[in-house]
Coordinates of C-alpha atoms in Angstrom, one line a residue:
M1 CA 123.0 79.9 85.8
D2 CA 121.7 81.0 82.4
T3 CA 122.0 78.6 79.4
S4 CA 120.4 78.6 76.0
S5 CA 118.9 75.2 76.4
S6 CA 115.5 74.2 77.7
T7 CA 117.1 72.9 80.9
S8 CA 118.1 76.4 82.0
G9 CA 118.0 77.2 85.6
E10 CA 115.9 80.3 84.7
L11 CA 112.3 79.2 84.7
P12 CA 109.5 80.4 82.4
V13 CA 106.9 82.5 84.0
N14 CA 104.0 80.0 83.3
S15 CA 103.9 76.2 83.2
S16 CA 101.5 73.9 81.5
A17 CA 100.4 72.5 84.8
D18 CA 99.4 75.9 86.0
D19 CA 97.6 76.6 82.7
A20 CA 95.7 73.4 83.0
E21 CA 94.7 74.2 86.6
H22 CA 93.5 77.7 85.7
K23 CA 91.6 76.3 82.7
Q24 CA 89.8 73.8 84.9
I25 CA 88.8 76.4 87.4
S26 CA 87.8 78.9 84.8
E27 CA 85.6 76.3 83.0
T28 CA 84.0 75.3 86.3
H29 CA 83.3 78.9 87.3
F30 CA 82.1 80.1 83.9
P31 CA 79.7 77.6 82.3
P32 CA 79.1 77.8 78.5
L33 CA 77.2 80.9 77.5
P34 CA 75.6 82.1 74.2
A35 CA 78.1 83.1 71.5
H36 CA 77.4 86.8 71.8
L37 CA 78.6 86.7 75.5
Q38 CA 81.8 84.8 74.8
D39 CA 83.9 88.0 74.7
L40 CA 82.6 89.1 78.1
T41 CA 83.2 85.6 79.4
D42 CA 86.8 85.7 78.3
R43 CA 87.2 89.2 80.0
A44 CA 85.6 87.9 83.2
R45 CA 88.0 85.0 83.2
G46 CA 90.9 87.4 82.9
Y47 CA 89.6 89.4 85.9
V48 CA 89.3 86.3 88.0
E49 CA 93.0 85.5 87.4
A50 CA 93.9 89.2 88.0
A51 CA 92.3 89.0 91.5
S52 CA 95.3 87.1 92.8
S53 CA 99.0 87.0 91.9
A54 CA 100.5 84.2 89.7
N55 CA 102.5 83.0 92.7
T56 CA 99.4 82.8 94.9
R57 CA 97.6 80.8 92.2
R58 CA 100.5 78.4 91.8
A59 CA 100.7 77.9 95.5
Y60 CA 96.9 77.4 95.8
A61 CA 96.9 74.9 92.9
A62 CA 99.7 72.9 94.5
D63 CA 97.8 72.9 97.9
W64 CA 94.6 71.8 96.3
K65 CA 96.4 68.9 94.5
H66 CA 97.9 67.9 97.9
F67 CA 94.5 67.9 99.6
S68 CA 92.9 66.0 96.7
S69 CA 95.6 63.4 96.6
W70 CA 95.3 62.9 100.4
C71 CA 91.5 62.4 100.0
R72 CA 91.9 59.9 97.3
R73 CA 94.4 57.8 99.4
Q74 CA 91.9 57.8 102.2
N75 CA 89.0 56.8 99.9
L76 CA 87.4 60.2 100.5
S77 CA 86.1 62.8 98.1
P78 CA 87.3 66.4 98.3
L79 CA 83.9 67.5 96.8
P80 CA 81.5 68.6 98.1
P81 CA 83.4 70.1 101.0
D82 CA 83.0 68.3 104.3
P83 CA 84.4 70.1 107.4
Q84 CA 85.2 66.8 109.1
V85 CA 87.3 65.6 106.2
V86 CA 89.2 69.0 106.2
G87 CA 89.7 68.7 109.9
L88 CA 91.2 65.2 109.5
Y89 CA 93.4 66.5 106.7
I90 CA 94.9 69.4 108.7
T91 CA 95.4 66.9 111.6
A92 CA 97.4 64.7 109.2
C93 CA 99.4 67.7 108.0
A94 CA 100.2 68.7 111.6
S95 CA 101.2 65.2 112.6
G96 CA 103.2 64.4 109.4
G97 CA 100.8 61.8 108.2
A98 CA 99.4 63.7 105.1
V99 CA 101.0 61.3 102.7
G100 CA 99.9 58.0 104.2
S101 CA 97.6 55.7 102.2
A102 CA 94.3 54.3 103.4
G103 CA 94.3 51.0 105.4
G104 CA 97.8 51.5 106.7
T105 CA 99.5 50.1 103.6
G106 CA 102.0 51.8 101.4
T107 CA 102.6 54.6 103.9
R108 CA 105.6 56.8 103.9
E109 CA 106.8 59.2 106.4
S110 CA 106.6 63.0 105.9
K111 CA 107.6 65.9 108.0
P112 CA 104.8 67.8 109.9
N113 CA 103.8 71.0 108.2
S114 CA 104.3 74.3 110.0
V115 CA 101.3 76.2 111.3
S116 CA 101.7 78.8 108.5
T117 CA 101.7 76.1 105.8
I118 CA 98.6 74.5 107.2
E119 CA 96.9 77.9 107.3
R120 CA 97.8 78.5 103.7
R121 CA 96.5 75.0 102.8
L122 CA 93.2 75.9 104.4
S123 CA 93.0 79.2 102.5
A124 CA 93.9 77.3 99.3
I125 CA 91.0 74.8 99.9
G126 CA 88.6 77.7 100.5
W127 CA 89.8 79.6 97.4
N128 CA 89.5 76.6 95.1
L129 CA 86.0 75.8 96.4
V130 CA 84.9 79.3 95.7
Q131 CA 86.1 79.0 92.1
R132 CA 83.8 76.0 91.9
G133 CA 80.8 77.8 93.3
M134 CA 81.1 76.2 96.7
T135 CA 82.0 77.4 100.2
L136 CA 83.9 76.0 103.1
D137 CA 82.8 76.9 106.6
R138 CA 86.1 77.4 108.4
K139 CA 84.2 78.3 111.6
D140 CA 82.8 74.8 111.8
R141 CA 84.1 73.2 115.0
A142 CA 85.5 70.3 113.1
I143 CA 88.0 72.7 111.5
A144 CA 88.2 75.7 113.9
T145 CA 88.7 73.7 117.1
V146 CA 91.4 71.5 115.5
M147 CA 93.1 74.5 114.0
A148 CA 93.1 76.3 117.4
G149 CA 94.7 73.2 119.0
I150 CA 97.4 73.0 116.2
R151 CA 98.3 76.7 116.8
N152 CA 98.5 76.3 120.6
K153 CA 100.7 73.2 120.3
H154 CA 102.9 73.8 117.3
A155 CA 103.1 77.6 116.8
A156 CA 106.6 78.9 116.7
P157 CA 108.3 82.2 116.0
P158 CA 108.8 82.8 112.3
R159 CA 112.2 82.0 110.8
Q160 CA 113.3 85.1 109.0
K161 CA 115.8 85.3 106.2
E162 CA 119.1 87.0 106.9
A163 CA 119.3 90.7 106.0
L164 CA 122.0 91.6 103.6
L165 CA 123.6 94.8 104.8
P166 CA 125.4 97.4 102.5
E167 CA 128.8 95.9 103.1
D168 CA 127.5 92.4 102.2
L169 CA 125.9 93.7 99.0
I170 CA 129.1 95.4 97.9
A171 CA 131.0 92.2 98.4
M172 CA 128.4 90.3 96.4
L173 CA 128.7 92.8 93.5
E174 CA 132.4 92.1 93.4
T175 CA 131.7 88.5 92.5
L176 CA 129.8 89.4 89.4
D177 CA 131.5 89.9 86.0
R178 CA 131.0 93.6 84.9
G179 CA 132.0 92.8 81.4
T180 CA 129.2 90.3 80.5
L181 CA 125.5 90.8 79.9
R182 CA 124.7 88.4 82.7
G183 CA 126.9 90.2 85.1
M184 CA 125.4 93.6 84.2
R185 CA 121.9 92.3 84.6
D186 CA 122.6 90.6 87.9
R187 CA 124.2 93.8 89.3
A188 CA 121.2 95.8 88.3
M189 CA 118.8 93.3 89.9
L190 CA 120.7 93.2 93.2
L191 CA 121.0 97.0 93.4
I192 CA 117.5 97.8 92.5
G193 CA 116.1 95.1 94.7
F194 CA 118.0 96.5 97.7
A195 CA 117.7 100.2 97.0
G196 CA 114.0 99.9 96.1
G197 CA 113.2 97.5 98.9
L198 CA 111.4 95.4 96.3
R199 CA 109.9 91.9 96.5
R200 CA 111.4 89.5 94.1
S201 CA 108.2 89.5 92.0
E202 CA 108.3 93.3 91.9
V203 CA 111.9 93.2 90.6
T204 CA 111.2 90.8 87.7
G205 CA 107.7 92.3 87.1
L206 CA 109.2 95.7 85.9
D207 CA 108.8 97.0 82.4
L208 CA 110.8 99.6 80.6
A209 CA 107.7 101.9 80.4
R210 CA 104.0 102.0 81.2
D211 CA 101.5 99.6 79.5
Q212 CA 104.0 97.6 77.6
T213 CA 103.1 94.1 78.7
E214 CA 100.1 92.3 80.1
D215 CA 101.9 90.5 82.8
G216 CA 104.0 93.5 84.1
R217 CA 103.7 94.7 87.7
G218 CA 105.1 98.1 87.1
W219 CA 107.5 100.3 85.2
I220 CA 110.5 102.6 85.6
D221 CA 111.1 106.2 84.7
I222 CA 114.8 107.3 84.7
L223 CA 115.1 110.9 85.8
D224 CA 118.0 113.3 86.5
K225 CA 118.0 112.7 90.2
G226 CA 117.1 109.0 90.2
L227 CA 114.7 106.3 89.3
L228 CA 111.0 106.5 89.8
I229 CA 109.4 103.0 90.0
T230 CA 105.6 102.7 89.8
L231 CA 104.4 99.4 91.2
R232 CA 101.2 97.4 91.6
G233 CA 101.8 95.8 95.0
K234 CA 99.8 94.0 97.6
T235 CA 98.4 97.3 98.9
G236 CA 97.6 98.9 95.5
W237 CA 99.6 101.1 93.3
R238 CA 102.6 102.9 94.8
E239 CA 105.6 104.9 93.7
V240 CA 109.2 104.1 94.9
E241 CA 111.9 106.7 94.6
V242 CA 115.4 105.4 94.1
G243 CA 118.0 108.1 94.2
R244 CA 121.4 108.0 92.6
G245 CA 124.1 106.6 94.7
S246 CA 127.3 108.3 96.0
S247 CA 129.5 106.0 93.9
D248 CA 129.1 104.9 90.3
A249 CA 130.1 101.4 91.3
T250 CA 127.1 101.0 93.6
C251 CA 124.6 103.3 92.1
P252 CA 121.4 101.4 91.2
V253 CA 120.4 103.9 88.5
I254 CA 123.7 103.6 86.7
A255 CA 123.5 99.8 86.9
I256 CA 120.0 99.9 85.3
E257 CA 121.2 102.3 82.6
T258 CA 124.2 100.2 81.8
W259 CA 122.1 97.0 81.5
I260 CA 119.5 98.7 79.3
K261 CA 122.2 100.1 77.0
F262 CA 124.3 97.0 76.5
A263 CA 121.3 94.7 76.4
K264 CA 119.8 97.0 73.7
L265 CA 116.4 97.1 75.4
A266 CA 113.7 99.3 74.0
K267 CA 110.4 97.8 75.1
G268 CA 108.9 95.1 77.3
P269 CA 110.3 93.4 80.4
L270 CA 113.3 95.0 82.1
F271 CA 114.9 91.8 83.3
R272 CA 115.1 89.0 80.8
R273 CA 116.9 85.7 80.2
V274 CA 120.5 85.9 78.8
K275 CA 121.1 83.1 76.4
G276 CA 123.5 82.1 73.6
K277 CA 126.4 81.5 75.9
G278 CA 125.7 84.9 77.6
K279 CA 125.9 86.9 74.4
D280 CA 122.2 87.4 73.6
V281 CA 119.2 88.7 75.5
G282 CA 115.9 86.9 74.9
P283 CA 112.4 88.4 75.0
D284 CA 111.1 86.4 78.0
R285 CA 110.7 87.9 81.4
L286 CA 112.7 86.3 84.2
H287 CA 110.9 84.1 86.7
D288 CA 110.9 85.7 90.2
Q289 CA 112.7 82.7 91.7
E290 CA 115.8 83.8 89.8
V291 CA 116.1 86.7 92.2
A292 CA 116.3 84.3 95.2
R293 CA 118.8 82.1 93.3
L294 CA 121.0 85.1 92.5
V295 CA 121.0 86.4 96.1
K296 CA 121.9 83.0 97.4
R297 CA 124.6 82.3 94.8
A298 CA 126.2 85.8 95.2
A299 CA 126.1 85.7 99.0
L300 CA 127.8 82.3 99.1
A301 CA 130.4 83.4 96.6
A302 CA 131.1 86.6 98.6
G303 CA 131.5 84.6 101.9
V304 CA 128.7 86.4 103.7
R305 CA 128.3 84.9 107.2
G306 CA 131.5 82.9 106.7
D307 CA 131.4 81.9 110.3
L308 CA 128.8 79.3 109.4
S309 CA 129.0 76.2 107.4
E310 CA 128.0 76.3 103.7
S311 CA 124.9 74.2 104.3
Q312 CA 123.8 76.6 107.1
R313 CA 124.5 79.7 104.9
A314 CA 122.6 78.2 102.0
H315 CA 119.3 78.5 104.1
L316 CA 119.9 82.0 105.3
F317 CA 119.5 84.1 102.1
A318 CA 116.7 84.6 99.7
G319 CA 115.0 87.5 97.8
H320 CA 113.7 89.0 101.0
S321 CA 117.2 89.4 102.2
L322 CA 117.5 92.5 100.0
R323 CA 114.3 94.0 101.3
A324 CA 115.2 93.3 104.9
G325 CA 118.7 94.7 104.3
L326 CA 117.4 98.1 103.3
A327 CA 114.9 98.2 106.2
S328 CA 117.7 97.3 108.6
S329 CA 120.3 99.8 107.4
A330 CA 118.5 102.9 106.2
E331 CA 119.1 105.4 109.0
V332 CA 116.0 107.5 108.4
D333 CA 112.7 108.0 110.3
E334 CA 110.7 104.7 110.3
R335 CA 107.8 106.2 108.5
Y336 CA 109.9 106.8 105.4
V337 CA 111.0 103.2 105.4
Q338 CA 107.4 102.0 105.8
K339 CA 106.2 104.1 102.9
H340 CA 109.2 103.0 100.7
L341 CA 108.4 99.3 101.4
G342 CA 104.7 99.8 100.9
H343 CA 103.7 98.4 104.3
A344 CA 100.3 99.2 105.8
S345 CA 101.6 99.3 109.3
A346 CA 104.8 100.2 111.2
E347 CA 104.6 96.9 112.9
M348 CA 105.1 95.1 109.6
T349 CA 108.1 97.3 108.8
R350 CA 109.7 96.5 112.2
K351 CA 109.6 92.8 111.3
Y352 CA 112.0 93.6 108.4
Q353 CA 114.4 95.6 110.6
R354 CA 116.8 92.9 111.7
R355 CA 119.3 95.5 113.1
R356 CA 117.7 98.5 115.0
D357 CA 117.8 100.1 118.3
R358 CA 115.2 98.1 120.1
F359 CA 115.6 99.9 123.4
R360 CA 115.5 103.5 122.1
V361 CA 112.2 103.9 124.0
N362 CA 112.8 102.7 127.5
L363 CA 109.5 102.5 129.3
T364 CA 111.2 101.1 132.4
K365 CA 113.0 104.4 133.0
A366 CA 110.1 106.4 131.8
A367 CA 108.0 104.8 134.5
G368 CA 110.5 105.9 137.2
L369 CA 112.4 102.7 137.8

């Protein structure tokens, strides 16, 4: 919920901890240079940060802190990289012992990390070492063999978020107040997230027009027949066409137009914090986690999956529920859905299709049985 105080549930895009981590890495990667090269140094530092998303950098910074803390507790050093130390660390992660202290004193229990989390932690260690001019040999048997054993023993099918289908989305929209700025903004976010099949960072990364902010991930163009979204995604730049809906109440384009009009937006981020008891719109871009919070809050209020307990339902929905909902409900050729979502392969698109005809192609009958 939005408030005007510093304790608002809507988070700022950057935190001081992230800035400190980035500054440390940048200073390590770029040693002091002559004054006439300072401008190029600053630009190079900016390109380093642009090489990965802000979310990725935050996750990698947190993982490096986790690894460094574990090393300190074991009286080990994270630098220079030692494959045997990394192998012991991922073993501790897989067994739930990554928070224990050295010597068996002061230990506390922790849940074992999933295979995907351990793989991300390994990637984070490698990335942080590269920023410091070092390398980690993940093919070293002390790492590779342990990781192979972890995959064989602990790998499990991924837990996917529930897809929100059109009827679910319509019910969620009814829980929002159409007469408030916050309600208008939230309606626009839900509808554009669903109709555009957008990731949460893509929703909050939109600007009103091209080249208006440094941290923007794309912009919108409102046309007669719909909304053209230009995005910088994981696979490069792409365009997403969002046509006008059959009903004004559920049309994503009208929702965007309404939000822009009443919020009196002219330039900069499209989705911003609402403050001053819901009467004012601030200049700051929403944090992408607000999309997940909105989806979860509206789904619970609308009673989606009411056959489950509230605690169970709370874990079912997130930002990806909108993206999966479009992929699961759009009755068009699969290749159009793949292009719309910006997937490099049809296999990735199928992972998002929670509801589809899985036996449309019957190879058993085709083989003559």
